[in-house]
Amino acid sequence: MKNVVLELSARDLVHADLASCGWAGSEHHLAGVAGQLERARAGEVDYLAICPATDIPVAKGGIDYRIKKGVGTLWQLAVHPALQSCGIGAFLVEAAERRIRSRGLCQAELAVEESNPRARALYERLGYAAYDRRPDSWDEQAPDGSLRRYETTCTLMRKALS
């Protein structure tokens, strides 16, 4: 078996990318991402696309600078399901941390669903430590197109950036 090496780059996610990001979530989710791109124009958030040479996103995620003063809060992190466990998630988080540092901030935070131990293990490997937990919820689109409230519990994690 041969190893495949993808050279990745991080750039801003743009509206034109959304058509190729169906792997990341429903139409409802992608409409929400489109709204976040408007916030990115205002400088409130960064929204990243991780791309191979094709320039088609294989991972995406946001950094919100308004949730907590002096902190970049990572959210909506996603890697194409067929490419998970290939190091792309780590590349995404590290790119997000560079963006946070470029704003002169030295702390990153995120929330991970307690039902997602693989993601939590990644964040711990990258130096994030749990400091609290909280309930969370959002609207998600059902297969029939209707919206339903999804409820979960998240572990809050943080990392000091040097």
XYZ file of N, CA, C and O in Angstrom:
648
model
N 0.843 -1.178 0.000
C 0.000 0.000 0.000
C 0.890 1.244 0.000
O 1.811 1.358 0.787
N 0.589 2.171 -0.883
C 1.352 3.423 -0.970
C 0.703 4.495 -0.109
O -0.508 4.547 0.028
N 1.558 5.325 0.442
C 1.053 6.486 1.160
C 0.768 7.593 0.168
O 1.530 7.799 -0.777
N -0.316 8.298 0.386
C -0.666 9.451 -0.427
C -0.372 10.694 0.394
O -0.761 10.775 1.560
N 0.327 11.628 -0.183
C 0.667 12.862 0.516
C -0.073 14.008 -0.167
O 0.057 14.199 -1.374
N -0.859 14.728 0.612
C -1.559 15.902 0.105
C -0.870 17.144 0.655
O -0.662 17.253 1.867
N -0.514 18.046 -0.220
C -0.002 19.330 0.242
C -1.207 20.228 0.463
O -2.010 20.449 -0.442
N -1.343 20.717 1.682
C -2.512 21.500 2.069
C -2.164 22.962 2.244
O -1.030 23.312 2.577
N -3.157 23.804 2.047
C -3.010 25.224 2.340
C -4.276 25.689 3.060
O -5.339 25.087 2.934
N -4.132 26.751 3.818
C -5.254 27.366 4.525
C -5.517 28.723 3.896
O -4.588 29.480 3.626
N -6.779 28.999 3.654
C -7.183 30.292 3.110
C -8.561 30.624 3.658
O -9.190 29.813 4.319
N -9.017 31.833 3.372
C -10.362 32.212 3.785
C -11.386 31.427 2.971
O -11.243 31.272 1.753
N -12.404 30.926 3.652
C -13.540 30.303 2.972
C -14.320 31.425 2.294
O -14.493 32.499 2.877
N -14.792 31.197 1.084
C -15.581 32.192 0.354
C -16.917 31.569 -0.064
O -17.068 30.342 -0.085
N -17.877 32.422 -0.385
C -19.215 31.946 -0.758
C -19.166 30.890 -1.857
O -19.913 29.911 -1.808
N -18.284 31.045 -2.835
C -18.211 30.084 -3.938
C -17.823 28.687 -3.461
O -18.131 27.697 -4.138
N -17.170 28.575 -2.299
C -16.776 27.267 -1.763
C -17.966 26.460 -1.252
O -17.900 25.230 -1.184
N -19.031 27.125 -0.871
C -20.131 26.440 -0.201
C -20.751 25.352 -1.074
O -21.181 24.314 -0.558
N -20.759 25.539 -2.390
C -21.331 24.534 -3.287
C -20.586 23.204 -3.212
O -21.174 22.153 -3.475
N -19.316 23.227 -2.832
C -18.538 21.989 -2.747
C -18.350 21.509 -1.303
O -17.547 20.620 -1.049
N -19.112 22.084 -0.373
C -18.968 21.720 1.040
C -20.180 20.960 1.580
O -20.422 20.957 2.790
N -20.919 20.285 0.715
C -22.077 19.523 1.169
C -21.723 18.445 2.181
O -22.555 18.063 3.005
N -20.503 17.968 2.155
C -20.028 16.979 3.130
C -20.018 17.529 4.548
O -20.007 16.769 5.518
N -20.003 18.862 4.693
C -19.858 19.492 6.010
C -21.178 19.643 6.751
O -21.176 19.907 7.947
N -22.299 19.493 6.049
C -23.582 19.658 6.718
C -24.699 19.916 5.734
O -24.502 19.977 4.518
N -25.867 20.116 6.295
C -27.090 20.301 5.520
C -27.131 21.680 4.853
O -26.291 22.539 5.113
N -28.156 21.871 4.034
C -28.375 23.196 3.433
C -28.545 24.244 4.524
O -28.048 25.363 4.393
N -29.250 23.880 5.595
C -29.453 24.810 6.712
C -28.105 25.208 7.323
O -27.859 26.388 7.583
N -27.232 24.231 7.533
C -25.911 24.522 8.097
C -25.126 25.432 7.160
O -24.535 26.426 7.595
N -25.113 25.105 5.871
C -24.332 25.909 4.929
C -24.891 27.320 4.780
O -24.128 28.265 4.576
N -26.212 27.478 4.946
C -26.787 28.831 4.950
C -26.270 29.607 6.160
O -25.980 30.807 6.063
N -26.123 28.920 7.292
C -25.550 29.561 8.474
C -24.097 29.952 8.258
O -23.663 31.025 8.675
N -23.343 29.085 7.584
C -21.950 29.404 7.264
C -21.898 30.642 6.371
O -21.066 31.526 6.569
N -22.802 30.719 5.405
C -22.849 31.899 4.526
C -23.039 33.168 5.356
O -22.411 34.193 5.084
N -23.872 33.097 6.379
C -24.058 34.240 7.275
C -22.784 34.578 8.033
O -22.469 35.757 8.243
N -22.030 33.554 8.418
C -20.767 33.800 9.115
C -19.752 34.467 8.186
O -18.906 35.244 8.646
N -19.828 34.184 6.894
C -18.914 34.837 5.952
C -19.168 36.341 5.909
O -18.240 37.126 5.686
N -20.405 36.765 6.149
C -20.701 38.197 6.248
C -20.034 38.777 7.498
O -19.502 39.881 7.467
N -20.046 38.026 8.595
C -19.363 38.477 9.813
C -17.853 38.541 9.585
O -17.171 39.391 10.163
N -17.331 37.646 8.751
C -15.891 37.670 8.447
C -15.521 38.967 7.744
O -14.467 39.546 8.023
N -16.388 39.422 6.858
C -16.120 40.703 6.180
C -16.012 41.845 7.175
O -15.269 42.794 6.951
N -16.753 41.748 8.263
C -16.736 42.793 9.292
C -15.577 42.600 10.278
O -15.405 43.413 11.176
N -14.818 41.512 10.131
C -13.676 41.269 11.004
C -14.016 40.624 12.335
O -13.148 40.485 13.192
N -15.282 40.223 12.522
C -15.690 39.614 13.783
C -15.237 38.164 13.893
O -15.082 37.635 14.992
N -15.095 37.497 12.760
C -14.699 36.093 12.716
C -13.732 35.894 11.553
O -13.656 36.721 10.636
N -13.006 34.793 11.614
C -12.294 34.265 10.456
C -12.960 32.933 10.143
O -13.359 32.204 11.063
N -13.105 32.610 8.877
C -13.647 31.309 8.491
C -12.675 30.722 7.483
O -12.455 31.297 6.432
N -12.069 29.598 7.836
C -10.986 29.019 7.047
C -11.443 27.849 6.195
O -12.319 27.079 6.593
N -10.791 27.701 5.055
C -10.914 26.527 4.195
C -9.534 25.892 4.121
O -8.536 26.589 3.927
N -9.475 24.581 4.291
C -8.235 23.831 4.116
C -8.375 23.088 2.798
O -9.342 22.344 2.591
N -7.410 23.331 1.895
C -7.526 22.821 0.529
C -6.249 22.130 0.069
O -5.149 22.598 0.369
N -6.401 21.052 -0.716
C -5.256 20.503 -1.440
C -5.038 21.331 -2.701
O -5.678 22.382 -2.881
N -4.198 20.852 -3.605
C -3.859 21.608 -4.818
C -5.075 21.926 -5.686
O -5.057 22.901 -6.433
N -6.149 21.140 -5.573
C -7.359 21.412 -6.357
C -8.065 22.682 -5.928
O -8.944 23.172 -6.632
N -7.710 23.226 -4.755
C -8.323 24.412 -4.148
C -9.787 24.194 -3.765
O -10.532 25.133 -3.569
N -10.211 22.934 -3.659
C -11.557 22.601 -3.190
C -11.447 22.222 -1.719
O -10.652 21.348 -1.362
N -12.215 22.871 -0.833
C -12.067 22.610 0.601
C -12.304 21.151 0.989
O -13.270 20.528 0.540
N -11.396 20.645 1.829
C -11.554 19.315 2.429
C -11.753 19.441 3.941
O -11.996 18.449 4.619
N -11.653 20.652 4.456
C -11.928 20.941 5.861
C -12.287 22.414 5.965
O -11.901 23.221 5.110
N -13.051 22.744 7.016
C -13.432 24.137 7.230
C -13.666 24.375 8.704
O -13.899 23.439 9.468
N -13.544 25.625 9.101
C -13.808 25.969 10.486
C -13.695 27.448 10.733
O -13.021 28.161 9.993
N -14.365 27.876 11.782
C -14.394 29.290 12.102
C -13.682 29.614 13.392
O -13.430 28.751 14.234
N -13.350 30.882 13.510
C -12.784 31.447 14.733
C -13.601 32.694 15.037
O -13.642 33.618 14.224
N -14.255 32.697 16.176
C -15.078 33.838 16.579
C -14.298 34.636 17.618
O -13.814 34.081 18.601
N -14.167 35.943 17.365
C -13.416 36.817 18.266
C -14.332 37.615 19.191
O -13.848 38.429 19.973
N -15.658 37.392 19.093
C -16.607 38.175 19.882
C -17.183 37.408 21.070
O -17.847 38.001 21.910
N -16.956 36.105 21.151
C -17.555 35.309 22.223
C -16.951 35.668 23.572
O -17.660 35.852 24.555
N -15.619 35.773 23.616
C -14.927 36.085 24.867
C -13.784 37.032 24.550
O -12.985 36.760 23.656
N -13.717 38.127 25.275
C -12.692 39.147 25.028
C -11.290 38.543 25.140
O -10.979 37.832 26.091
N -10.459 38.833 24.148
C -9.077 38.390 24.160
C -8.855 36.937 23.781
O -7.741 36.433 23.911
N -9.900 36.275 23.310
C -9.829 34.841 23.003
C -10.350 34.599 21.583
O -11.332 35.204 21.161
N -9.703 33.702 20.874
C -10.242 33.190 19.612
C -10.953 31.885 19.908
O -10.350 30.941 20.435
N -12.256 31.829 19.632
C -13.048 30.633 19.903
C -13.271 29.872 18.603
O -13.920 30.374 17.688
N -12.705 28.671 18.540
C -12.848 27.826 17.357
C -14.222 27.172 17.380
O -14.690 26.736 18.443
N -14.868 27.141 16.216
C -16.172 26.489 16.145
C -16.456 26.060 14.714
O -15.781 26.479 13.782
N -17.429 25.147 14.587
C -17.847 24.594 13.298
C -16.672 23.962 12.549
O -16.567 24.067 11.325
N -15.799 23.282 13.277
C -14.668 22.590 12.661
C -15.173 21.302 12.023
O -15.900 20.535 12.653
N -14.786 21.057 10.778
C -15.223 19.840 10.076
C -14.186 19.442 9.039
O -13.620 20.294 8.357
N -13.966 18.135 8.946
C -13.089 17.544 7.933
C -13.944 16.592 7.107
O -14.784 15.869 7.658
N -13.732 16.581 5.796
C -14.459 15.662 4.924
C -14.400 14.268 5.538
O -13.310 13.789 5.888
N -15.532 13.588 5.692
C -15.544 12.279 6.363
C -14.569 11.259 5.762
O -13.961 10.482 6.498
N -14.378 11.260 4.461
C -13.479 10.290 3.825
C -12.015 10.572 4.131
O -11.160 9.716 3.886
N -11.727 11.757 4.668
C -10.339 12.158 4.910
C -10.020 12.348 6.391
O -8.967 12.868 6.734
N -10.923 11.917 7.263
C -10.667 12.049 8.691
C -9.540 11.108 9.115
O -9.288 10.091 8.474
N -8.856 11.461 10.172
C -7.723 10.702 10.728
C -6.518 10.688 9.794
O -5.717 9.758 9.816
N -6.393 11.746 8.983
C -5.239 11.888 8.073
C -4.382 13.100 8.425
O -3.517 13.488 7.643
N -4.662 13.754 9.548
C -3.888 14.917 9.949
C -4.479 16.245 9.501
O -3.930 17.302 9.820
N -5.585 16.210 8.783
C -6.173 17.445 8.258
C -6.794 18.271 9.377
O -6.697 19.500 9.383
N -7.406 17.608 10.351
C -7.981 18.329 11.490
C -6.913 19.080 12.274
O -7.109 20.228 12.664
N -5.768 18.438 12.478
C -4.662 19.107 13.176
C -4.187 20.304 12.367
O -3.917 21.377 12.921
N -4.087 20.137 11.040
C -3.671 21.239 10.168
C -4.656 22.396 10.291
O -4.252 23.568 10.382
N -5.957 22.100 10.333
C -6.988 23.124 10.473
C -6.849 23.866 11.794
O -6.854 25.104 11.835
N -6.714 23.136 12.886
C -6.600 23.780 14.202
C -5.340 24.639 14.262
O -5.371 25.775 14.762
N -4.229 24.136 13.745
C -2.982 24.914 13.771
C -3.097 26.174 12.912
O -2.592 27.240 13.287
N -3.787 26.085 11.776
C -4.007 27.278 10.946
C -4.869 28.294 11.695
O -4.609 29.503 11.652
N -5.879 27.805 12.410
C -6.731 28.695 13.201
C -5.925 29.371 14.309
O -6.067 30.575 14.548
N -5.051 28.610 14.954
C -4.217 29.197 16.003
C -3.299 30.280 15.447
O -3.086 31.310 16.093
N -2.778 30.077 14.234
C -1.947 31.131 13.608
C -2.764 32.398 13.385
O -2.274 33.510 13.614
N -4.014 32.246 12.959
C -4.874 33.414 12.762
C -5.108 34.140 14.080
O -5.099 35.368 14.135
N -5.340 33.385 15.131
C -5.581 33.991 16.449
C -4.346 34.784 16.879
O -4.446 35.940 17.297
N -3.168 34.170 16.754
C -1.913 34.858 17.116
C -1.710 36.102 16.262
O -1.199 37.109 16.750
N -2.100 36.041 14.985
C -1.887 37.193 14.095
C -2.707 38.404 14.530
O -2.406 39.525 14.146
N -3.709 38.175 15.353
C -4.506 39.275 15.911
C -3.957 39.725 17.258
O -4.585 40.538 17.937
N -2.826 39.173 17.663
C -2.218 39.560 18.927
C -2.846 38.897 20.137
O -2.601 39.330 21.266
N -3.621 37.851 19.930
C -4.270 37.149 21.036
C -3.447 35.923 21.411
O -2.722 35.375 20.577
N -3.561 35.494 22.648
C -2.729 34.375 23.092
C -3.530 33.253 23.738
O -2.987 32.454 24.488
N -4.829 33.185 23.439
C -5.618 32.078 23.966
C -6.643 31.623 22.943
O -7.308 32.439 22.296
N -6.757 30.288 22.800
C -7.763 29.670 21.941
C -8.665 28.807 22.811
O -8.201 28.190 23.773
N -9.947 28.797 22.482
C -10.902 27.947 23.183
C -11.792 27.262 22.164
O -11.929 27.718 21.025
N -12.403 26.160 22.588
C -13.358 25.448 21.752
C -14.253 24.614 22.648
O -13.970 24.408 23.823
N -15.351 24.164 22.091
C -16.265 23.247 22.770
C -16.360 21.997 21.909
O -16.502 22.080 20.694
N -16.262 20.842 22.543
C -16.354 19.570 21.823
C -17.469 18.751 22.458
O -17.578 18.675 23.682
N -18.307 18.176 21.609
C -19.388 17.352 22.119
C -18.822 16.167 22.895
O -17.856 15.543 22.462
N -19.427 15.871 24.034
C -18.961 14.743 24.832
C -19.154 13.419 24.104
O -18.489 12.442 24.416
N -20.005 13.401 23.087
C -20.218 12.193 22.287
C -19.194 12.060 21.156
O -19.335 11.189 20.297
N -18.154 12.907 21.152
C -17.142 12.885 20.096
C -15.742 12.712 20.698
O -14.927 13.633 20.677
N -15.439 11.515 21.225
C -14.137 11.320 21.878
C -12.953 11.415 20.912
O -11.859 11.802 21.330
N -13.140 11.110 19.636
C -12.031 11.225 18.676
C -11.594 12.676 18.545
O -10.393 12.975 18.531
N -12.551 13.592 18.436
C -12.202 15.008 18.326
C -11.544 15.485 19.621
O -10.532 16.188 19.574
N -12.094 15.076 20.746
C -11.494 15.503 22.020
C -10.052 15.008 22.120
O -9.165 15.748 22.556
N -9.793 13.769 21.708
C -8.430 13.231 21.757
C -7.497 14.055 20.870
O -6.347 14.329 21.246
N -7.979 14.489 19.703
C -7.171 15.349 18.824
C -6.828 16.648 19.542
O -5.668 17.065 19.586
N -7.822 17.295 20.117
C -7.583 18.576 20.778
C -6.616 18.415 21.951
O -5.751 19.267 22.164
N -6.749 17.333 22.697
C -5.811 17.092 23.795
C -4.394 16.893 23.260
O -3.440 17.425 23.834
N -4.236 16.141 22.164
C -2.906 15.957 21.560
C -2.310 17.292 21.131
O -1.097 17.476 21.144
N -3.173 18.239 20.739
C -2.719 19.552 20.288
C -2.526 20.539 21.444
O -2.218 21.699 21.220
N -2.717 20.070 22.685
C -2.425 20.906 23.847
C -3.616 21.564 24.512
O -3.440 22.384 25.419
N -4.843 21.223 24.103
C -6.032 21.797 24.724
C -6.356 21.026 26.001
O -6.192 19.805 26.058
N -6.817 21.748 27.023
C -7.176 21.136 28.301
C -8.615 21.509 28.643
O -9.035 22.661 28.458
N -9.351 20.533 29.145
C -10.740 20.762 29.554
C -10.769 21.653 30.788
O -9.921 21.531 31.675
N -11.745 22.570 30.822
C -11.890 23.415 32.011
C -13.330 23.523 32.494
O -13.576 24.032 33.590
N -14.300 23.038 31.714
C -15.701 23.110 32.125
C -16.526 22.281 31.153
O -16.000 21.769 30.161
N -17.806 22.179 31.431
C -18.738 21.552 30.501
C -20.042 22.327 30.545
O -20.335 23.005 31.547
N -20.816 22.240 29.458
C -22.076 22.983 29.409
C -23.005 22.346 28.394
O -22.563 21.758 27.401
N -24.302 22.510 28.615
C -25.249 22.064 27.603
C -25.186 23.009 26.403
O -24.846 24.193 26.544
N -25.495 22.499 25.229
C -25.522 23.322 24.020
C -26.633 22.789 23.134
O -27.062 21.634 23.284
N -27.095 23.605 22.228
C -28.141 23.171 21.296
C -28.129 24.068 20.069
O -27.633 25.195 20.116
N -28.629 23.522 18.985
C -28.764 24.273 17.739
C -29.799 23.587 16.876
O -30.173 22.435 17.117
N -30.280 24.317 15.884
C -31.225 23.734 14.937
C -30.465 22.924 13.908
O -29.428 23.363 13.410
N -30.970 21.726 13.615
C -30.384 20.914 12.557
C -31.498 20.488 11.612
O -32.660 20.396 11.997
N -31.105 20.251 10.375
C -32.064 19.900 9.340
C -32.224 18.383 9.279
O -31.248 17.646 9.163
N -33.466 17.934 9.363
C -33.783 16.515 9.244
C -33.757 16.115 7.772
O -33.820 16.981 6.883
N -33.683 14.814 7.482
C -33.671 14.375 6.075
C -34.878 14.859 5.257
O -34.756 15.077 4.053
N -36.009 15.095 5.923
C -37.185 15.587 5.189
C -37.177 17.103 4.997
O -38.119 17.675 4.453
N -36.099 17.769 5.460
C -35.969 19.213 5.287
C -36.468 20.027 6.461
O -36.205 21.227 6.534
N -37.193 19.403 7.384
C -37.686 20.138 8.548
C -36.522 20.394 9.516
O -35.484 19.740 9.454
N -36.723 21.379 10.375
C -35.710 21.701 11.382
C -36.122 21.113 12.723
O -37.306 21.105 13.073
N -35.145 20.620 13.444
C -35.383 20.108 14.794
C -34.263 20.615 15.680
O -33.163 20.903 15.216
N -34.555 20.704 16.960
C -33.563 21.183 17.921
C -32.686 20.013 18.341
O -33.181 18.985 18.792
N -31.381 20.174 18.178
C -30.412 19.164 18.594
C -29.830 19.623 19.916
O -29.393 20.764 20.038
N -29.836 18.759 20.919
C -29.318 19.109 22.243
C -28.178 18.166 22.597
O -28.243 16.968 22.316
N -27.134 18.729 23.206
C -25.944 17.956 23.536
C -25.266 18.578 24.745
O -25.689 19.631 25.227
N -24.241 17.932 25.219
C -23.386 18.498 26.260
C -21.972 18.575 25.703
O -21.501 17.629 25.064
N -21.332 19.698 25.923
C -19.982 19.930 25.399
C -18.985 20.118 26.535
O -19.322 20.675 27.580
N -17.772 19.655 26.285
C -16.640 19.943 27.157
C -15.961 21.186 26.605
O -15.683 21.257 25.404
N -15.710 22.166 27.452
C -15.030 23.393 27.056
C -13.530 23.177 27.259
O -13.115 22.697 28.313
N -12.746 23.540 26.242
C -11.307 23.332 26.283
C -10.601 24.619 25.915
O -11.135 25.429 25.140
N -9.394 24.796 26.445
C -8.617 26.007 26.118
C -7.139 25.651 25.986
O -6.678 24.638 26.505
N -6.444 26.553 25.297
C -5.014 26.401 25.105
C -4.382 27.789 25.095
O -4.877 28.696 24.413
N -3.293 27.933 25.843
C -2.515 29.164 25.777
C -1.633 29.086 24.551
O -0.964 28.071 24.311
N -1.668 30.135 23.741
C -0.853 30.185 22.528
C 0.390 31.023 22.798
O 0.292 32.109 23.344
N 1.544 30.511 22.415
C 2.784 31.266 22.668
C 3.196 32.026 21.425
O 2.732 31.822 20.355
